[in-house]
Amino acid sequence: PLVSSQRAVDLTEAETEYVVRCVKHVYEAHIVFQFDVTNTIPEQVVEQVEVAMEPEDDISDVLQPVVVVPIPELRCDEPGTAYVAFERVDMDTFPSAAFACTLKFVVKECDPATGEPEEGDEGFEDEYSLEAVDLGAGDFMQASYLPDSHALWETLGADAECVETFALANFDSIAECVARVAELLGMCPLEGALTPKSKAAHQAVFTGKWMGTTKTVARTRMTYQKGTGVTMELAVRSEDQGVSELVVSAIA
């Protein structure tokens, strides 16, 4: 079953020869990376288009590549989708990793008017560097709305709580910080979480289900001071102490 699908992330600038966006899909036993690719060059047809993914650290004991699905042909401004799938070989480990990504393909010259490749052109292999793709703890969280979060917080109790304070100097406002925190946690922001009424202090609550099953509540308290950025206390309670720690690690 599908646990989560994250929003599309641009891996190229908008005005480049090849425009690529990535969507991550997390399943119970697999992680699928979807790459939406557009060729913007009228004089070229590209074939056998695929994305090569190389983890920056060795995670072979946790994730193993199982299939690469290429795009057979990409004509100008006709988007296509390629996929790379990994199998989770250690179901008890939820890796954080960065993947270096390279677009690989065969280039053939074509008639811009028809889009047809030139006859007899066998093409040549080429590649194009993309931005790295990150996999983090928040990708394993299902952003589920859980009603009556206060009662749930009390029910979950302090035994499975994890609390940590972060100095986030690179944010210029609480609004910017809370939006990024919501993205990293992969959780459902409750009412008012993303719309701070004060520029100096804010509290936000998020709910979700880790791997689609384990109920989790996160509470944040943020203060902002010009020159030092945002200081945030993050407290997480869930039905599993290990999950609470993993959720906090999404920020670290």
PDB file of C-alpha atoms in Angstrom:
ATOM      1  CA  PRO A   1       0.000   0.000   0.000  1.00  0.00           C
ATOM      2  CA  LEU A   2       1.026   3.602  -0.666  1.00  0.00           C
ATOM      3  CA  VAL A   3       2.189   5.447   2.459  1.00  0.00           C
ATOM      4  CA  SER A   4       2.897   8.887   1.012  1.00  0.00           C
ATOM      5  CA  SER A   5       3.471  10.864  -2.180  1.00  0.00           C
ATOM      6  CA  GLN A   6       5.440  14.073  -1.822  1.00  0.00           C
ATOM      7  CA  ARG A   7       4.970  17.229  -3.869  1.00  0.00           C
ATOM      8  CA  ALA A   8       6.990  17.582  -7.068  1.00  0.00           C
ATOM      9  CA  VAL A   9      10.466  19.105  -6.693  1.00  0.00           C
ATOM     10  CA  ASP A  10      12.309  20.826  -9.548  1.00  0.00           C
ATOM     11  CA  LEU A  11      15.683  19.265 -10.371  1.00  0.00           C
ATOM     12  CA  THR A  12      16.528  21.824 -13.075  1.00  0.00           C
ATOM     13  CA  GLU A  13      16.018  25.511 -13.707  1.00  0.00           C
ATOM     14  CA  ALA A  14      12.813  26.337 -15.575  1.00  0.00           C
ATOM     15  CA  GLU A  15      14.578  27.677 -18.689  1.00  0.00           C
ATOM     16  CA  THR A  16      16.979  24.814 -19.425  1.00  0.00           C
ATOM     17  CA  GLU A  17      17.260  22.384 -22.344  1.00  0.00           C
ATOM     18  CA  TYR A  18      15.749  19.592 -20.272  1.00  0.00           C
ATOM     19  CA  VAL A  19      13.241  20.283 -17.506  1.00  0.00           C
ATOM     20  CA  VAL A  20      12.996  17.610 -14.812  1.00  0.00           C
ATOM     21  CA  ARG A  21      10.784  17.312 -11.738  1.00  0.00           C
ATOM     22  CA  CYS A  22      10.807  14.516  -9.158  1.00  0.00           C
ATOM     23  CA  VAL A  23       7.964  13.047  -7.094  1.00  0.00           C
ATOM     24  CA  LYS A  24       8.719  10.538  -4.317  1.00  0.00           C
ATOM     25  CA  HIS A  25       6.270   7.710  -3.628  1.00  0.00           C
ATOM     26  CA  VAL A  26       6.816   5.630  -0.469  1.00  0.00           C
ATOM     27  CA  TYR A  27       5.235   2.191  -0.202  1.00  0.00           C
ATOM     28  CA  GLU A  28       5.527  -0.316   2.606  1.00  0.00           C
ATOM     29  CA  ALA A  29       8.312  -2.266   0.919  1.00  0.00           C
ATOM     30  CA  HIS A  30       9.422   0.010  -1.925  1.00  0.00           C
ATOM     31  CA  ILE A  31      10.349   3.611  -2.710  1.00  0.00           C
ATOM     32  CA  VAL A  32       9.589   4.865  -6.211  1.00  0.00           C
ATOM     33  CA  PHE A  33      11.098   8.023  -7.675  1.00  0.00           C
ATOM     34  CA  GLN A  34       9.031   9.488 -10.495  1.00  0.00           C
ATOM     35  CA  PHE A  35      10.848  11.818 -12.907  1.00  0.00           C
ATOM     36  CA  ASP A  36       8.731  14.023 -15.192  1.00  0.00           C
ATOM     37  CA  VAL A  37      10.965  15.102 -18.075  1.00  0.00           C
ATOM     38  CA  THR A  38      10.462  17.645 -20.874  1.00  0.00           C
ATOM     39  CA  ASN A  39      12.801  18.144 -23.835  1.00  0.00           C
ATOM     40  CA  THR A  40      12.679  21.802 -24.936  1.00  0.00           C
ATOM     41  CA  ILE A  41      14.992  21.585 -27.991  1.00  0.00           C
ATOM     42  CA  PRO A  42      13.030  21.623 -31.307  1.00  0.00           C
ATOM     43  CA  GLU A  43      15.985  20.261 -33.319  1.00  0.00           C
ATOM     44  CA  GLN A  44      16.367  17.135 -31.172  1.00  0.00           C
ATOM     45  CA  VAL A  45      14.581  13.925 -30.331  1.00  0.00           C
ATOM     46  CA  VAL A  46      15.979  12.137 -27.271  1.00  0.00           C
ATOM     47  CA  GLU A  47      15.561   8.403 -26.765  1.00  0.00           C
ATOM     48  CA  GLN A  48      16.192   5.828 -24.021  1.00  0.00           C
ATOM     49  CA  VAL A  49      15.813   8.581 -21.409  1.00  0.00           C
ATOM     50  CA  GLU A  50      16.538   7.453 -17.862  1.00  0.00           C
ATOM     51  CA  VAL A  51      17.773   8.848 -14.561  1.00  0.00           C
ATOM     52  CA  ALA A  52      20.833   7.332 -12.894  1.00  0.00           C
ATOM     53  CA  MET A  53      20.677   7.643  -9.095  1.00  0.00           C
ATOM     54  CA  GLU A  54      23.762   7.226  -6.918  1.00  0.00           C
ATOM     55  CA  PRO A  55      23.429   7.497  -3.122  1.00  0.00           C
ATOM     56  CA  GLU A  56      26.129   9.693  -1.641  1.00  0.00           C
ATOM     57  CA  ASP A  57      26.567   7.185   1.211  1.00  0.00           C
ATOM     58  CA  ASP A  58      26.449   3.403   1.128  1.00  0.00           C
ATOM     59  CA  ILE A  59      22.872   2.378   1.947  1.00  0.00           C
ATOM     60  CA  SER A  60      22.944  -0.994   0.174  1.00  0.00           C
ATOM     61  CA  ASP A  61      22.098  -2.806   3.410  1.00  0.00           C
ATOM     62  CA  VAL A  62      18.849  -0.803   3.607  1.00  0.00           C
ATOM     63  CA  LEU A  63      17.811   0.010   0.021  1.00  0.00           C
ATOM     64  CA  GLN A  64      18.491  -1.923  -3.183  1.00  0.00           C
ATOM     65  CA  PRO A  65      17.658  -0.680  -6.701  1.00  0.00           C
ATOM     66  CA  VAL A  66      15.220  -3.062  -8.379  1.00  0.00           C
ATOM     67  CA  VAL A  67      14.032  -1.414 -11.592  1.00  0.00           C
ATOM     68  CA  VAL A  68      14.702   1.538 -13.902  1.00  0.00           C
ATOM     69  CA  VAL A  69      11.906   2.451 -16.318  1.00  0.00           C
ATOM     70  CA  PRO A  70      13.152   4.704 -19.152  1.00  0.00           C
ATOM     71  CA  ILE A  71      11.196   6.948 -21.509  1.00  0.00           C
ATOM     72  CA  PRO A  72      11.481   5.425 -25.017  1.00  0.00           C
ATOM     73  CA  GLU A  73      11.309   8.775 -26.836  1.00  0.00           C
ATOM     74  CA  LEU A  74      10.942  12.461 -25.983  1.00  0.00           C
ATOM     75  CA  ARG A  75      10.048  14.927 -28.704  1.00  0.00           C
ATOM     76  CA  CYS A  76      10.130  18.664 -28.094  1.00  0.00           C
ATOM     77  CA  ASP A  77       7.599  19.846 -25.490  1.00  0.00           C
ATOM     78  CA  GLU A  78       5.999  16.398 -25.155  1.00  0.00           C
ATOM     79  CA  PRO A  79       6.547  15.448 -21.476  1.00  0.00           C
ATOM     80  CA  GLY A  80       7.363  11.896 -20.453  1.00  0.00           C
ATOM     81  CA  THR A  81       7.859  10.046 -17.185  1.00  0.00           C
ATOM     82  CA  ALA A  82      10.743   7.811 -16.092  1.00  0.00           C
ATOM     83  CA  TYR A  83      10.905   5.815 -12.863  1.00  0.00           C
ATOM     84  CA  VAL A  84      13.539   4.402 -10.520  1.00  0.00           C
ATOM     85  CA  ALA A  85      12.405   1.960  -7.827  1.00  0.00           C
ATOM     86  CA  PHE A  86      14.228   0.735  -4.731  1.00  0.00           C
ATOM     87  CA  GLU A  87      13.315  -2.153  -2.451  1.00  0.00           C
ATOM     88  CA  ARG A  88      13.535  -1.738   1.331  1.00  0.00           C
ATOM     89  CA  VAL A  89      15.630  -4.731   2.336  1.00  0.00           C
ATOM     90  CA  ASP A  90      15.677  -3.786   6.031  1.00  0.00           C
ATOM     91  CA  MET A  91      12.095  -3.019   7.051  1.00  0.00           C
ATOM     92  CA  ASP A  92      13.136  -1.778  10.494  1.00  0.00           C
ATOM     93  CA  THR A  93      15.387   0.989   9.138  1.00  0.00           C
ATOM     94  CA  PHE A  94      14.189   4.244   7.609  1.00  0.00           C
ATOM     95  CA  PRO A  95      17.155   5.756   5.775  1.00  0.00           C
ATOM     96  CA  SER A  96      17.975   9.390   5.230  1.00  0.00           C
ATOM     97  CA  ALA A  97      19.999   9.761   2.061  1.00  0.00           C
ATOM     98  CA  ALA A  98      20.966  12.129  -0.725  1.00  0.00           C
ATOM     99  CA  PHE A  99      21.081  10.784  -4.283  1.00  0.00           C
ATOM    100  CA  ALA A 100      23.197  12.332  -7.026  1.00  0.00           C
ATOM    101  CA  CYS A 101      21.053  12.253 -10.178  1.00  0.00           C
ATOM    102  CA  THR A 102      22.067  12.260 -13.838  1.00  0.00           C
ATOM    103  CA  LEU A 103      19.750  12.313 -16.846  1.00  0.00           C
ATOM    104  CA  LYS A 104      21.063   9.895 -19.511  1.00  0.00           C
ATOM    105  CA  PHE A 105      19.779   9.622 -23.072  1.00  0.00           C
ATOM    106  CA  VAL A 106      20.541   9.210 -26.790  1.00  0.00           C
ATOM    107  CA  VAL A 107      20.319  12.377 -28.893  1.00  0.00           C
ATOM    108  CA  LYS A 108      19.109  12.352 -32.497  1.00  0.00           C
ATOM    109  CA  GLU A 109      18.833  15.361 -34.796  1.00  0.00           C
ATOM    110  CA  CYS A 110      15.360  15.947 -36.175  1.00  0.00           C
ATOM    111  CA  ASP A 111      13.385  18.171 -38.505  1.00  0.00           C
ATOM    112  CA  PRO A 112      11.853  20.849 -36.218  1.00  0.00           C
ATOM    113  CA  ALA A 113       8.810  21.096 -38.484  1.00  0.00           C
ATOM    114  CA  THR A 114       7.867  17.408 -38.231  1.00  0.00           C
ATOM    115  CA  GLY A 115       9.734  16.233 -35.147  1.00  0.00           C
ATOM    116  CA  GLU A 116      10.890  13.174 -37.097  1.00  0.00           C
ATOM    117  CA  PRO A 117      14.512  12.008 -36.544  1.00  0.00           C
ATOM    118  CA  GLU A 118      16.789  12.305 -39.548  1.00  0.00           C
ATOM    119  CA  GLU A 119      16.951   9.074 -41.515  1.00  0.00           C
ATOM    120  CA  GLY A 120      19.974   6.948 -40.697  1.00  0.00           C
ATOM    121  CA  ASP A 121      20.914   8.994 -37.628  1.00  0.00           C
ATOM    122  CA  GLU A 122      21.911   6.501 -34.930  1.00  0.00           C
ATOM    123  CA  GLY A 123      22.382   9.329 -32.455  1.00  0.00           C
ATOM    124  CA  PHE A 124      24.926   9.727 -29.692  1.00  0.00           C
ATOM    125  CA  GLU A 125      24.840   9.158 -25.949  1.00  0.00           C
ATOM    126  CA  ASP A 126      24.719  12.218 -23.721  1.00  0.00           C
ATOM    127  CA  GLU A 127      23.954  13.091 -20.123  1.00  0.00           C
ATOM    128  CA  TYR A 128      22.784  16.058 -18.080  1.00  0.00           C
ATOM    129  CA  SER A 129      23.463  16.693 -14.379  1.00  0.00           C
ATOM    130  CA  LEU A 130      20.439  17.231 -12.140  1.00  0.00           C
ATOM    131  CA  GLU A 131      19.999  18.526  -8.605  1.00  0.00           C
ATOM    132  CA  ALA A 132      20.334  15.888  -5.884  1.00  0.00           C
ATOM    133  CA  VAL A 133      17.224  14.172  -4.532  1.00  0.00           C
ATOM    134  CA  ASP A 134      16.891  13.785  -0.768  1.00  0.00           C
ATOM    135  CA  LEU A 135      15.138  11.023   1.127  1.00  0.00           C
ATOM    136  CA  GLY A 136      14.276  11.904   4.727  1.00  0.00           C
ATOM    137  CA  ALA A 137      12.268  10.765   7.732  1.00  0.00           C
ATOM    138  CA  GLY A 138       9.283  12.881   6.681  1.00  0.00           C
ATOM    139  CA  ASP A 139       8.886  10.798   3.518  1.00  0.00           C
ATOM    140  CA  PHE A 140       7.819   7.816   5.661  1.00  0.00           C
ATOM    141  CA  MET A 141       5.057   9.832   7.321  1.00  0.00           C
ATOM    142  CA  GLN A 142       1.482   9.888   6.063  1.00  0.00           C
ATOM    143  CA  ALA A 143       0.049  13.381   6.487  1.00  0.00           C
ATOM    144  CA  SER A 144      -3.188  12.326   8.190  1.00  0.00           C
ATOM    145  CA  TYR A 145      -5.583  14.602  10.048  1.00  0.00           C
ATOM    146  CA  LEU A 146      -6.175  13.120  13.507  1.00  0.00           C
ATOM    147  CA  PRO A 147      -9.126  14.731  15.340  1.00  0.00           C
ATOM    148  CA  ASP A 148      -8.866  16.048  18.896  1.00  0.00           C
ATOM    149  CA  SER A 149      -5.077  16.247  18.887  1.00  0.00           C
ATOM    150  CA  HIS A 150      -4.997  17.510  22.483  1.00  0.00           C
ATOM    151  CA  ALA A 151      -6.726  14.385  23.828  1.00  0.00           C
ATOM    152  CA  LEU A 152      -4.545  12.202  21.617  1.00  0.00           C
ATOM    153  CA  TRP A 153      -1.434  13.975  22.946  1.00  0.00           C
ATOM    154  CA  GLU A 154      -2.476  13.147  26.515  1.00  0.00           C
ATOM    155  CA  THR A 155      -3.352   9.558  25.589  1.00  0.00           C
ATOM    156  CA  LEU A 156       0.007   8.954  23.911  1.00  0.00           C
ATOM    157  CA  GLY A 157       1.706  10.189  27.083  1.00  0.00           C
ATOM    158  CA  ALA A 158       5.244  11.235  27.909  1.00  0.00           C
ATOM    159  CA  ASP A 159       6.755   7.741  27.819  1.00  0.00           C
ATOM    160  CA  ALA A 160       7.094   7.850  24.036  1.00  0.00           C
ATOM    161  CA  GLU A 161       7.930  11.549  23.844  1.00  0.00           C
ATOM    162  CA  CYS A 162      11.020  13.030  22.248  1.00  0.00           C
ATOM    163  CA  VAL A 163      11.892  16.724  22.691  1.00  0.00           C
ATOM    164  CA  GLU A 164      14.669  18.736  21.115  1.00  0.00           C
ATOM    165  CA  THR A 165      15.484  22.419  20.659  1.00  0.00           C
ATOM    166  CA  PHE A 166      16.902  23.734  17.397  1.00  0.00           C
ATOM    167  CA  ALA A 167      18.644  27.007  16.556  1.00  0.00           C
ATOM    168  CA  LEU A 168      17.566  27.719  12.975  1.00  0.00           C
ATOM    169  CA  ALA A 169      19.616  30.765  12.069  1.00  0.00           C
ATOM    170  CA  ASN A 170      19.016  30.522   8.324  1.00  0.00           C
ATOM    171  CA  PHE A 171      15.351  31.584   8.509  1.00  0.00           C
ATOM    172  CA  ASP A 172      14.319  35.232   8.269  1.00  0.00           C
ATOM    173  CA  SER A 173      10.801  34.733   9.624  1.00  0.00           C
ATOM    174  CA  ILE A 174       8.605  32.338  11.562  1.00  0.00           C
ATOM    175  CA  ALA A 175       6.293  31.945   8.559  1.00  0.00           C
ATOM    176  CA  GLU A 176       9.186  30.781   6.382  1.00  0.00           C
ATOM    177  CA  CYS A 177      10.413  28.425   9.099  1.00  0.00           C
ATOM    178  CA  VAL A 178       7.076  26.763   9.893  1.00  0.00           C
ATOM    179  CA  ALA A 179       6.414  26.119   6.195  1.00  0.00           C
ATOM    180  CA  ARG A 180       9.764  24.343   5.870  1.00  0.00           C
ATOM    181  CA  VAL A 181       9.240  22.396   9.107  1.00  0.00           C
ATOM    182  CA  ALA A 182       5.861  21.165   7.848  1.00  0.00           C
ATOM    183  CA  GLU A 183       7.565  19.989   4.663  1.00  0.00           C
ATOM    184  CA  LEU A 184      10.338  18.153   6.525  1.00  0.00           C
ATOM    185  CA  LEU A 185       7.986  16.472   8.998  1.00  0.00           C
ATOM    186  CA  GLY A 186       5.640  15.303   6.249  1.00  0.00           C
ATOM    187  CA  MET A 187       2.714  15.762   8.644  1.00  0.00           C
ATOM    188  CA  CYS A 188      -0.701  17.404   8.446  1.00  0.00           C
ATOM    189  CA  PRO A 189      -0.642  20.989   9.794  1.00  0.00           C
ATOM    190  CA  LEU A 190      -3.632  21.713  12.015  1.00  0.00           C
ATOM    191  CA  GLU A 191      -5.631  24.927  11.805  1.00  0.00           C
ATOM    192  CA  GLY A 192      -3.456  28.019  12.156  1.00  0.00           C
ATOM    193  CA  ALA A 193      -0.182  26.077  12.032  1.00  0.00           C
ATOM    194  CA  LEU A 194       1.000  27.688   8.793  1.00  0.00           C
ATOM    195  CA  THR A 195      -0.399  31.172   9.446  1.00  0.00           C
ATOM    196  CA  PRO A 196       1.429  32.697  12.430  1.00  0.00           C
ATOM    197  CA  LYS A 197      -0.301  35.791  13.821  1.00  0.00           C
ATOM    198  CA  SER A 198       2.856  37.082  15.467  1.00  0.00           C
ATOM    199  CA  LYS A 199       6.265  37.696  13.920  1.00  0.00           C
ATOM    200  CA  ALA A 200       7.947  37.064  17.272  1.00  0.00           C
ATOM    201  CA  ALA A 201       6.414  33.794  18.558  1.00  0.00           C
ATOM    202  CA  HIS A 202       4.256  30.954  17.261  1.00  0.00           C
ATOM    203  CA  GLN A 203       2.970  27.530  18.239  1.00  0.00           C
ATOM    204  CA  ALA A 204       1.965  24.886  15.704  1.00  0.00           C
ATOM    205  CA  VAL A 205       0.566  21.353  15.919  1.00  0.00           C
ATOM    206  CA  PHE A 206       0.923  18.600  13.301  1.00  0.00           C
ATOM    207  CA  THR A 207      -0.555  15.088  13.102  1.00  0.00           C
ATOM    208  CA  GLY A 208       0.194  12.047  10.990  1.00  0.00           C
ATOM    209  CA  LYS A 209       0.614   8.296  10.798  1.00  0.00           C
ATOM    210  CA  TRP A 210       4.126   6.893  10.505  1.00  0.00           C
ATOM    211  CA  MET A 211       4.151   4.369   7.631  1.00  0.00           C
ATOM    212  CA  GLY A 212       0.395   4.886   7.502  1.00  0.00           C
ATOM    213  CA  THR A 213      -0.272   3.178  10.835  1.00  0.00           C
ATOM    214  CA  THR A 214       1.468   4.693  13.892  1.00  0.00           C
ATOM    215  CA  LYS A 215      -0.404   7.751  15.227  1.00  0.00           C
ATOM    216  CA  THR A 216       1.897  10.707  15.833  1.00  0.00           C
ATOM    217  CA  VAL A 217       1.493  14.271  17.123  1.00  0.00           C
ATOM    218  CA  ALA A 218       4.158  16.985  16.873  1.00  0.00           C
ATOM    219  CA  ARG A 219       4.075  20.309  18.710  1.00  0.00           C
ATOM    220  CA  THR A 220       6.399  23.187  17.923  1.00  0.00           C
ATOM    221  CA  ARG A 221       7.103  26.417  19.782  1.00  0.00           C
ATOM    222  CA  MET A 222       9.033  29.032  17.828  1.00  0.00           C
ATOM    223  CA  THR A 223      10.510  32.418  18.635  1.00  0.00           C
ATOM    224  CA  TYR A 224      12.164  34.783  16.170  1.00  0.00           C
ATOM    225  CA  GLN A 225      14.815  37.383  16.827  1.00  0.00           C
ATOM    226  CA  LYS A 226      16.414  39.451  14.100  1.00  0.00           C
ATOM    227  CA  GLY A 227      20.047  38.540  13.690  1.00  0.00           C
ATOM    228  CA  THR A 228      19.768  35.111  15.313  1.00  0.00           C
ATOM    229  CA  GLY A 229      16.857  33.594  13.363  1.00  0.00           C
ATOM    230  CA  VAL A 230      14.326  31.121  14.762  1.00  0.00           C
ATOM    231  CA  THR A 231      14.665  29.059  17.924  1.00  0.00           C
ATOM    232  CA  MET A 232      12.312  26.090  17.873  1.00  0.00           C
ATOM    233  CA  GLU A 233      11.353  23.498  20.456  1.00  0.00           C
ATOM    234  CA  LEU A 234       9.943  20.370  18.824  1.00  0.00           C
ATOM    235  CA  ALA A 235       8.100  17.828  20.962  1.00  0.00           C
ATOM    236  CA  VAL A 236       6.823  14.600  19.389  1.00  0.00           C
ATOM    237  CA  ARG A 237       4.647  11.871  20.875  1.00  0.00           C
ATOM    238  CA  SER A 238       3.630   8.699  19.088  1.00  0.00           C
ATOM    239  CA  GLU A 239       2.616   5.118  19.724  1.00  0.00           C
ATOM    240  CA  ASP A 240       6.290   4.140  19.389  1.00  0.00           C
ATOM    241  CA  GLN A 241       9.270   5.836  21.039  1.00  0.00           C
ATOM    242  CA  GLY A 242      11.469   5.003  18.056  1.00  0.00           C
ATOM    243  CA  VAL A 243       9.068   6.811  15.743  1.00  0.00           C
ATOM    244  CA  SER A 244       9.134   9.914  17.930  1.00  0.00           C
ATOM    245  CA  GLU A 245      12.930   9.984  17.656  1.00  0.00           C
ATOM    246  CA  LEU A 246      12.819   9.486  13.874  1.00  0.00           C
ATOM    247  CA  VAL A 247      10.364  12.362  13.457  1.00  0.00           C
ATOM    248  CA  VAL A 248      12.615  14.700  15.447  1.00  0.00           C
ATOM    249  CA  SER A 249      15.547  13.573  13.295  1.00  0.00           C
ATOM    250  CA  ALA A 250      13.721  14.932  10.232  1.00  0.00           C
ATOM    251  CA  ILE A 251      14.747  18.418  11.353  1.00  0.00           C
ATOM    252  CA  ALA A 252      18.303  17.546  12.386  1.00  0.00           C
TER     253      ALA A 252
END
